[in-house]
Coordinates of C-alpha atoms and ligand atoms in Angstrom, one line a residue:
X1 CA 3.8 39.3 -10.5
X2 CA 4.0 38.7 -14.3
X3 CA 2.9 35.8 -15.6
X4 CA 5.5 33.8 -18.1
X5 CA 3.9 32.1 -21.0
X6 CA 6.2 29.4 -23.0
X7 CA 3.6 28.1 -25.8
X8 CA 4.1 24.5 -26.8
X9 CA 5.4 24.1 -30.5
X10 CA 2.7 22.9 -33.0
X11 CA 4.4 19.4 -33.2
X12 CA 3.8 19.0 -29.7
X13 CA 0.4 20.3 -29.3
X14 CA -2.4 17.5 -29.4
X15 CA -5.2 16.6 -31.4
X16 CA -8.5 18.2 -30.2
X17 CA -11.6 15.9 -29.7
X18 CA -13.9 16.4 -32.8
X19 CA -16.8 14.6 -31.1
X20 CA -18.4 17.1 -28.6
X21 CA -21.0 14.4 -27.4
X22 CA -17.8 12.1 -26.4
X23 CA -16.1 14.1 -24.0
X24 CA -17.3 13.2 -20.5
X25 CA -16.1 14.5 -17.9
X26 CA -12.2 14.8 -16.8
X27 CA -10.5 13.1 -19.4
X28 CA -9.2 15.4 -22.0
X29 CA -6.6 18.3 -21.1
X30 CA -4.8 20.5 -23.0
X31 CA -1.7 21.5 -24.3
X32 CA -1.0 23.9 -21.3
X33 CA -1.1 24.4 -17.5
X34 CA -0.6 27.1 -15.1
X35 CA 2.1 27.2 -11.9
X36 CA 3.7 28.8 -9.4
X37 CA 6.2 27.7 -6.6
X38 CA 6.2 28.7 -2.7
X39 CA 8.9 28.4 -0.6
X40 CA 8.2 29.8 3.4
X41 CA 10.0 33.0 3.6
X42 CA 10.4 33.5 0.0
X43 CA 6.4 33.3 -0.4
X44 CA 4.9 32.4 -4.1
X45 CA 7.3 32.8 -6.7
X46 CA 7.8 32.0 -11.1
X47 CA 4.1 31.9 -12.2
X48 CA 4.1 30.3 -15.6
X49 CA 1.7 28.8 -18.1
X50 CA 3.8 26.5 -20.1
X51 CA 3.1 22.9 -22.1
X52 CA 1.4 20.2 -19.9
X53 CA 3.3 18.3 -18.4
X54 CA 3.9 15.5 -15.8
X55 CA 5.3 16.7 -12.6
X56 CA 8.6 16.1 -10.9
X57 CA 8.1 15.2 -7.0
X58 CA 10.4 14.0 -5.0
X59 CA 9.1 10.8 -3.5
X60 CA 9.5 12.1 0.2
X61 CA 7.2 15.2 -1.2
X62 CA 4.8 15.8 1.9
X63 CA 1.2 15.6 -0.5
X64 CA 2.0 11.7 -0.8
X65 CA 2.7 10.9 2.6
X66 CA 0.1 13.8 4.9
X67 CA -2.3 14.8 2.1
X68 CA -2.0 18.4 2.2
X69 CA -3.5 18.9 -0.9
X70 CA -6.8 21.1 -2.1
X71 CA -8.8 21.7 -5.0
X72 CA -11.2 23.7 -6.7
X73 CA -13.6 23.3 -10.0
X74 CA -15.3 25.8 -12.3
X75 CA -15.5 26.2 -15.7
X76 CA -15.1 28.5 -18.5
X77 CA -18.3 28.6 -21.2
X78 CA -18.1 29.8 -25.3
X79 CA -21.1 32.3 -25.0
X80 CA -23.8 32.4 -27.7
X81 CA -22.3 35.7 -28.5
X82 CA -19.1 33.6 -29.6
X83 CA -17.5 36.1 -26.2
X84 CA -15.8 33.4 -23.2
X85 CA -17.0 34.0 -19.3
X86 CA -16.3 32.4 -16.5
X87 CA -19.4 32.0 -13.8
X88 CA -18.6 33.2 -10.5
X89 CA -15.1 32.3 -10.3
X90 CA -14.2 34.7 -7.2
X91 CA -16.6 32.2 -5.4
X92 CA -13.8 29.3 -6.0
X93 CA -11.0 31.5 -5.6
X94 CA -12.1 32.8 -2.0
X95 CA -13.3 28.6 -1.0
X96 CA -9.6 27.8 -2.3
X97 CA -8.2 30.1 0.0
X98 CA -10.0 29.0 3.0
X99 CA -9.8 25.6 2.3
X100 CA -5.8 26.3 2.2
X101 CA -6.3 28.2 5.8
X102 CA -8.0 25.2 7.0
X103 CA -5.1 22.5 5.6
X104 CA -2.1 24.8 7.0
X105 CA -1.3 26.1 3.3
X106 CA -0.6 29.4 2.0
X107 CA -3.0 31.8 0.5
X108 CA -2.9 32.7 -2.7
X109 CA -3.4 36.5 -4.3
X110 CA -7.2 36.6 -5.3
X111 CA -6.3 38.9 -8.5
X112 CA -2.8 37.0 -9.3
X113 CA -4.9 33.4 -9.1
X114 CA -8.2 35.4 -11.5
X115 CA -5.2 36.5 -13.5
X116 CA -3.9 33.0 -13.9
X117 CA -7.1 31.1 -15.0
X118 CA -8.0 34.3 -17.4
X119 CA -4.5 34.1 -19.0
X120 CA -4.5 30.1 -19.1
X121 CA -8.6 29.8 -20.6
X122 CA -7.7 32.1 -23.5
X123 CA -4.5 30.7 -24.4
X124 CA -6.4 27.4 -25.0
X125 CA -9.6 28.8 -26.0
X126 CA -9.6 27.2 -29.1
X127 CA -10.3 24.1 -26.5
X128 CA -13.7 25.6 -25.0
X129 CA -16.5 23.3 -26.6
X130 CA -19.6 24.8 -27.6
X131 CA -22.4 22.0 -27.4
X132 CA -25.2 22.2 -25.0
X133 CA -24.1 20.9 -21.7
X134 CA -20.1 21.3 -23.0
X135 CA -17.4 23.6 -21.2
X136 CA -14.3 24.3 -20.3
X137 CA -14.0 22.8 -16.7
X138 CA -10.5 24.6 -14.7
X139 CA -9.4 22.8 -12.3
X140 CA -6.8 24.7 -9.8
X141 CA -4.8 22.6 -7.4
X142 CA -2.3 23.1 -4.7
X143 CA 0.1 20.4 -3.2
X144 CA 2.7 20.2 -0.2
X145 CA 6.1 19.4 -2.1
X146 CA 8.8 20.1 0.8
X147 CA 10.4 16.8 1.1
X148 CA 10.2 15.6 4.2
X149 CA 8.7 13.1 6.4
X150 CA 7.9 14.7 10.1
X151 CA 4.6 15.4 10.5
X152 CA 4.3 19.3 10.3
X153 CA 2.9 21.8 7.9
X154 CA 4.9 21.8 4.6
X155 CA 7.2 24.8 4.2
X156 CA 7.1 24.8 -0.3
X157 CA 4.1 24.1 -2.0
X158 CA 3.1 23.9 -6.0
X159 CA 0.1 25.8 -7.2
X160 CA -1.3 24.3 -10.5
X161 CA -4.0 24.9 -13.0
X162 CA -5.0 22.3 -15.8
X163 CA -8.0 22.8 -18.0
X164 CA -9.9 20.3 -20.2
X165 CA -13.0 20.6 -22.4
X166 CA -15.5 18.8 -20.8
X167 CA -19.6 17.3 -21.6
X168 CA -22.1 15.9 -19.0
X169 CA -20.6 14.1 -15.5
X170 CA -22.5 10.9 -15.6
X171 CA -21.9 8.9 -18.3
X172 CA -25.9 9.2 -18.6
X173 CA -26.2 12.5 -18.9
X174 CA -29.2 14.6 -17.0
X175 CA -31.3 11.9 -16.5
X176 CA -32.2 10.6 -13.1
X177 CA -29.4 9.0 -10.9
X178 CA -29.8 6.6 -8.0
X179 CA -28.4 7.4 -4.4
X180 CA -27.6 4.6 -1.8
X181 CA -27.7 5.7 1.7
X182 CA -24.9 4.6 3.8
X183 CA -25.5 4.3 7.3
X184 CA -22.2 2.3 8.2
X185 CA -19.4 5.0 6.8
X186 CA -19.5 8.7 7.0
X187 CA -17.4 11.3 5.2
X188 CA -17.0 14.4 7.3
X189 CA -18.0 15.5 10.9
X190 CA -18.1 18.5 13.0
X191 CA -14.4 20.1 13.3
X192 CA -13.3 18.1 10.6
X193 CA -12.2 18.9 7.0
X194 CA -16.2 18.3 5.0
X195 CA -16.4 22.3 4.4
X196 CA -13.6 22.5 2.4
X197 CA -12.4 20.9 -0.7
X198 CA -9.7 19.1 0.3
X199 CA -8.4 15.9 -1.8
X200 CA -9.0 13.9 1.3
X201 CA -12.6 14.2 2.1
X202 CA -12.8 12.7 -1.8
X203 CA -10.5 9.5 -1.0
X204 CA -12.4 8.5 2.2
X205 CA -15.5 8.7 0.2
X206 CA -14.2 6.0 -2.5
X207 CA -14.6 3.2 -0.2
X208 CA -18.8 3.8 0.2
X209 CA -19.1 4.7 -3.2
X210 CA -17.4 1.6 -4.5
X211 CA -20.0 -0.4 -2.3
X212 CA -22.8 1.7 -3.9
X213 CA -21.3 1.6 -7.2
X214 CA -21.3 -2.3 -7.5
X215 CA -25.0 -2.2 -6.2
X216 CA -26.1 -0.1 -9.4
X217 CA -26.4 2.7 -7.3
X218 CA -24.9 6.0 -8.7
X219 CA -23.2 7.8 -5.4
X220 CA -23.6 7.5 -1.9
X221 CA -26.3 10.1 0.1
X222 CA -24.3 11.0 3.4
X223 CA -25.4 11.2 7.0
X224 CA -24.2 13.0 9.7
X225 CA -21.3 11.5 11.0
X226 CA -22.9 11.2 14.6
X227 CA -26.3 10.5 14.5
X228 CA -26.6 9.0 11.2
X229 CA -29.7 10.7 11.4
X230 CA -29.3 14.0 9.2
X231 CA -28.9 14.1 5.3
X232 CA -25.4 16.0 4.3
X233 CA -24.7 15.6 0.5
X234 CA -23.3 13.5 -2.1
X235 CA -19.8 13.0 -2.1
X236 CA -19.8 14.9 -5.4
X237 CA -22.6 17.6 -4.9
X238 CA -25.1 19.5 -2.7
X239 CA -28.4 17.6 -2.4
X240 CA -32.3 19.5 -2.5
X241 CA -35.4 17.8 -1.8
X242 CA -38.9 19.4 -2.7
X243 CA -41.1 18.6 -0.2
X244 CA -44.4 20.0 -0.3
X245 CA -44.1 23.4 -1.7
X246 CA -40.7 24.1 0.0
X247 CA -37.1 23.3 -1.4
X248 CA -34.9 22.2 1.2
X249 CA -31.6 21.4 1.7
X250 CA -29.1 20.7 4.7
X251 CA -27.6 24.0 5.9
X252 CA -23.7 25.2 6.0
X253 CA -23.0 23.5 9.3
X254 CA -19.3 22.4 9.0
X255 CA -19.9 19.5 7.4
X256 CA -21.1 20.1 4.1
X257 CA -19.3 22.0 0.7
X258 CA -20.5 25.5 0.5
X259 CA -21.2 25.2 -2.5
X260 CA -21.3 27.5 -5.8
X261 CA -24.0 25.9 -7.3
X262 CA -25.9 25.3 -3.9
X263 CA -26.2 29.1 -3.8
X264 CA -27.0 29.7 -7.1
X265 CA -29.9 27.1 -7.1
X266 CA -30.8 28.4 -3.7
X267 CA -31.0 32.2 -5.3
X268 CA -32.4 31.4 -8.5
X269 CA -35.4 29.0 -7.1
X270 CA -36.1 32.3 -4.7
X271 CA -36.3 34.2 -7.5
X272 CA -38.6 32.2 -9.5
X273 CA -41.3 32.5 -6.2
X274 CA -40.2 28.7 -5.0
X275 CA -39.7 28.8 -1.0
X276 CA -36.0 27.5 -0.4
X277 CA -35.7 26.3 3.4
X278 CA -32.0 25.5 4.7
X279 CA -32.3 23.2 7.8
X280 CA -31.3 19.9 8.9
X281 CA -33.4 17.4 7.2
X282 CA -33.3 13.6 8.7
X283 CA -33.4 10.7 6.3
X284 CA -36.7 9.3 8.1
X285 CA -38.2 12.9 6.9
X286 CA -37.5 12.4 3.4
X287 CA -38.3 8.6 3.7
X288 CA -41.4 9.4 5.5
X289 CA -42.8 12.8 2.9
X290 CA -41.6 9.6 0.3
X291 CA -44.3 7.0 1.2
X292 CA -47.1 9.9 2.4
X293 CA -46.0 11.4 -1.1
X294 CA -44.9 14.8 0.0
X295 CA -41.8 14.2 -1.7
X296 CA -42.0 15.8 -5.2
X297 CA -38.8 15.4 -6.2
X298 CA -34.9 15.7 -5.0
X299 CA -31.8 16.5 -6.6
X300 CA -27.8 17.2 -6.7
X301 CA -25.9 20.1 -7.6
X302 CA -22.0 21.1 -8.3
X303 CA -20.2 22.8 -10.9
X304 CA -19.4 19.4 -12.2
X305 CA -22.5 17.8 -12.0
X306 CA -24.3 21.1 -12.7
X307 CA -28.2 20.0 -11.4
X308 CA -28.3 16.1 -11.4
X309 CA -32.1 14.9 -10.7
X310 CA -32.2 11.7 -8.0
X311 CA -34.9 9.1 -9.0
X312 CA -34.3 6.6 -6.7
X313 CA -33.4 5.9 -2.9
X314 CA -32.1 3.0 -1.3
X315 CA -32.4 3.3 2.5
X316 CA -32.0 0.2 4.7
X317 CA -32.2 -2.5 2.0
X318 CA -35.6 -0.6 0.7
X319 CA -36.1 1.3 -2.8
X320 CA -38.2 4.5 -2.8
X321 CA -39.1 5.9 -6.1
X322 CA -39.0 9.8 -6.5
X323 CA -41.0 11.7 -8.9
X324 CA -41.5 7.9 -10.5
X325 CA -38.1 7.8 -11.0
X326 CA -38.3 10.7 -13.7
X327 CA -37.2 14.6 -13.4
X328 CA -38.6 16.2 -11.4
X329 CA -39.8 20.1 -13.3
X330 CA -37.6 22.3 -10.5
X331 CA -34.7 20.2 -11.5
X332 CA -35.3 20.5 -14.9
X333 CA -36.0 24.2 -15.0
X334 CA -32.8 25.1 -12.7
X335 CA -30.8 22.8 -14.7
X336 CA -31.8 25.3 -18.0
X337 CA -31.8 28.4 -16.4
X338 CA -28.5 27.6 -15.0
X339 CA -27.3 26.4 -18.5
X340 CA -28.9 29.4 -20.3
X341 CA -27.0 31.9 -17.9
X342 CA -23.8 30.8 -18.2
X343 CA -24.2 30.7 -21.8
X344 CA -25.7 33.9 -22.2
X345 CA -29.0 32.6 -23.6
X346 CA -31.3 33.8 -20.6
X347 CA -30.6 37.5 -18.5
X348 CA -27.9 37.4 -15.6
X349 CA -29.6 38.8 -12.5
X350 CA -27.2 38.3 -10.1
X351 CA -24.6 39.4 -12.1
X352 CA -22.7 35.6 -11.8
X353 CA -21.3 35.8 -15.3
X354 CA -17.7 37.3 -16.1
X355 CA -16.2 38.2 -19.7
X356 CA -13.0 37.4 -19.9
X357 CA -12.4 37.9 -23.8
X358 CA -14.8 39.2 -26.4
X359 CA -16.1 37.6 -29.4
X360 CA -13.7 37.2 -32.2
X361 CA -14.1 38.3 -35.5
X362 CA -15.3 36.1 -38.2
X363 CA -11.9 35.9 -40.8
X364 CA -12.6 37.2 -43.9
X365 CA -12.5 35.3 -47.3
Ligands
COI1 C1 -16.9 19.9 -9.0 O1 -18.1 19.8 -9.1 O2 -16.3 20.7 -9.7 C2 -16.2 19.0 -8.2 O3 -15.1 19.3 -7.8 C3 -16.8 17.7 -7.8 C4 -16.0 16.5 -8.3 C5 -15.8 16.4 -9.7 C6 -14.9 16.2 -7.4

């Protein structure tokens, strides 16, 4: 399927942000977006990139009323060699697609949806940041628009990429964040929907997370639904602890996002010699290794978030200090090599990055 393009006119296109150090995180887009339409029996059909836009629903579409909708995030980096890659991006495409077997949605064409976020980065390329820390974060989306209001599957659906240049997730940067436990609501359990990246898992979460938030604490540190005994992730991101000599972190059990920067913290720290360990790990383990001083130091990671150290627990209306409430050297060093990989700075050994436009020229004169 060929892709249309219709390029905004220069009086429509906006102002980019001149202050790479201002840009946070998911609040710039550009002047263009990617989609494509399904309708059952027809399947996907008119791909387009064309000026950003708001969208026309219908107000009986099915996304507002049964939440069929689905997400992914990863981002597109300005090399040092002034080339653009993309890091890993078959790993979203293929946790897209099952998250859309998972919600009842239809698949979408690996090379058609590579195709799309190639075509869409280096239209707006002139976008793509090139500060430490800075990117290009793509964020594809799919959403049940059938208008109807039985409960069933959606029969048409809209397929959508926006990108925006993006700098660090917490407003603080990569500096130590602090993670309140929550023992009274849960996000995801066995059978459920926690392994994919579906928009709902993210609005149950908001409810904790405000709690936390007007605490002072940064996110909320899930347990397992049925217990409340076993440590899942943050709402936003994986979680590690270094304990002893061993990383650890909670295993793909159904419950938690596979995560592409999970694995690629769990392959790079093997390859650097550190002992990674997936298992279940209780909160009275880390709270125990915490006050015998096991605990070295604990961390998040996501493609948004990228490695985010934790400094600080709150469990049961007590603070434990990690690392002293600084970062912790694992973090610190993943967080570089990660940086310096998908910027071209440090050697690729898995082979994560992926050129998807050389370096251009430097203009003469
Ligand atoms: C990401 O890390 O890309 C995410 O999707 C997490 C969050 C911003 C929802």
């Amino acid at each position: 399927m060929e892709i249309k393009i219709k390029k905004a006119t220069p009086k429509k296109r906006k102002a980019k942000p001149t202050d790479e150090s201002k840009l946070g995180f998911g609040k710039i887009f550009t002047d263009h977006f990617f989609n494509i339409k399904y309708k059952e029996g027809q399947g996907w059909y008119d791909p387009i990139i064309e000026p950003y836009r708001p969208l026309q629903l219908e107000p009986t579409a099915m996304c507002l009323h049964y939440g069929q909708e689905i997400f992914e995030g990863l981002k597109a980096y300005r090399g040092q060699d002034g080339a653009i890659y993309l890091f890993r991006p078959t790993e979203n495409i293929k946790r897209m697609n099952a998250s859309a077997e998972r919600m009842c949605m239809p698949l979408m064409d690996e090379t058609l949806f590579l195709e799309a976020i190639r075509k869409l980065v280096i239209l707006e390329r002139d976008w793509i940041p090139r500060g430490e820390g800075t990117s290009m974060y793509i964020r594809p989306t799919m959403i049940a628009t059938e208008p109807a209001l039985g409960v069933h599957s959606a029969g048409e659906y809209l397929f959508f990429i926006v990108v925006g240049p993006v700098g660090a997730y917490y407003p603080q940067g990569f500096s130590p964040t602090k993670m309140y436990v929550s023992e009274e609501y849960v996000r995801a359990t066995k059978g459920g929907t926690g392994h994919i990246k579906a928009a709902i898992n993210y609005a149950a979460s908001l409810y904790a997370s405000r709690i936390a938030t007007k605490m002072g604490y940064t996110q909320v540190l899930w347990l397992d639904a049925i217990e409340k005994k076993y440590i899942e992730e943050v709402g936003t991101s994986n979680i590690f602890f270094v304990i002893g000599n061993e990383l650890v972190t909670p295993p793909l059990a159904g419950t938690i996002l596979p995560g592409v920067t999970r694995n690629s913290v769990i392959k790079l720290a093997g390859y650097f010699g550190t002992k990674v360990v997936e298992r279940p790990i209780s909160i009275q383990e880390v709270i125990s290794a915490s006050e015998n001083g096991s605990l070295k130091e604990a961390f998040a990671s996501g493609t948004a978030a990228i490695v985010s150290p934790v400094g600080q627990l709150h469990f049961r209306g007590k603070e434990y200090l990690i690392n002293d409430g600084k970062t912790g050297p694992l973090a610190e060093k993943l967080y570089n090599e990660i940086l310096q990989i998908q910027y071209g700075f440090k050697k690729d050994p898995f082979g994560w990055r992926v050129k998807i436009r050389n370096a251009e020229k430097a203009k003469k004169g």
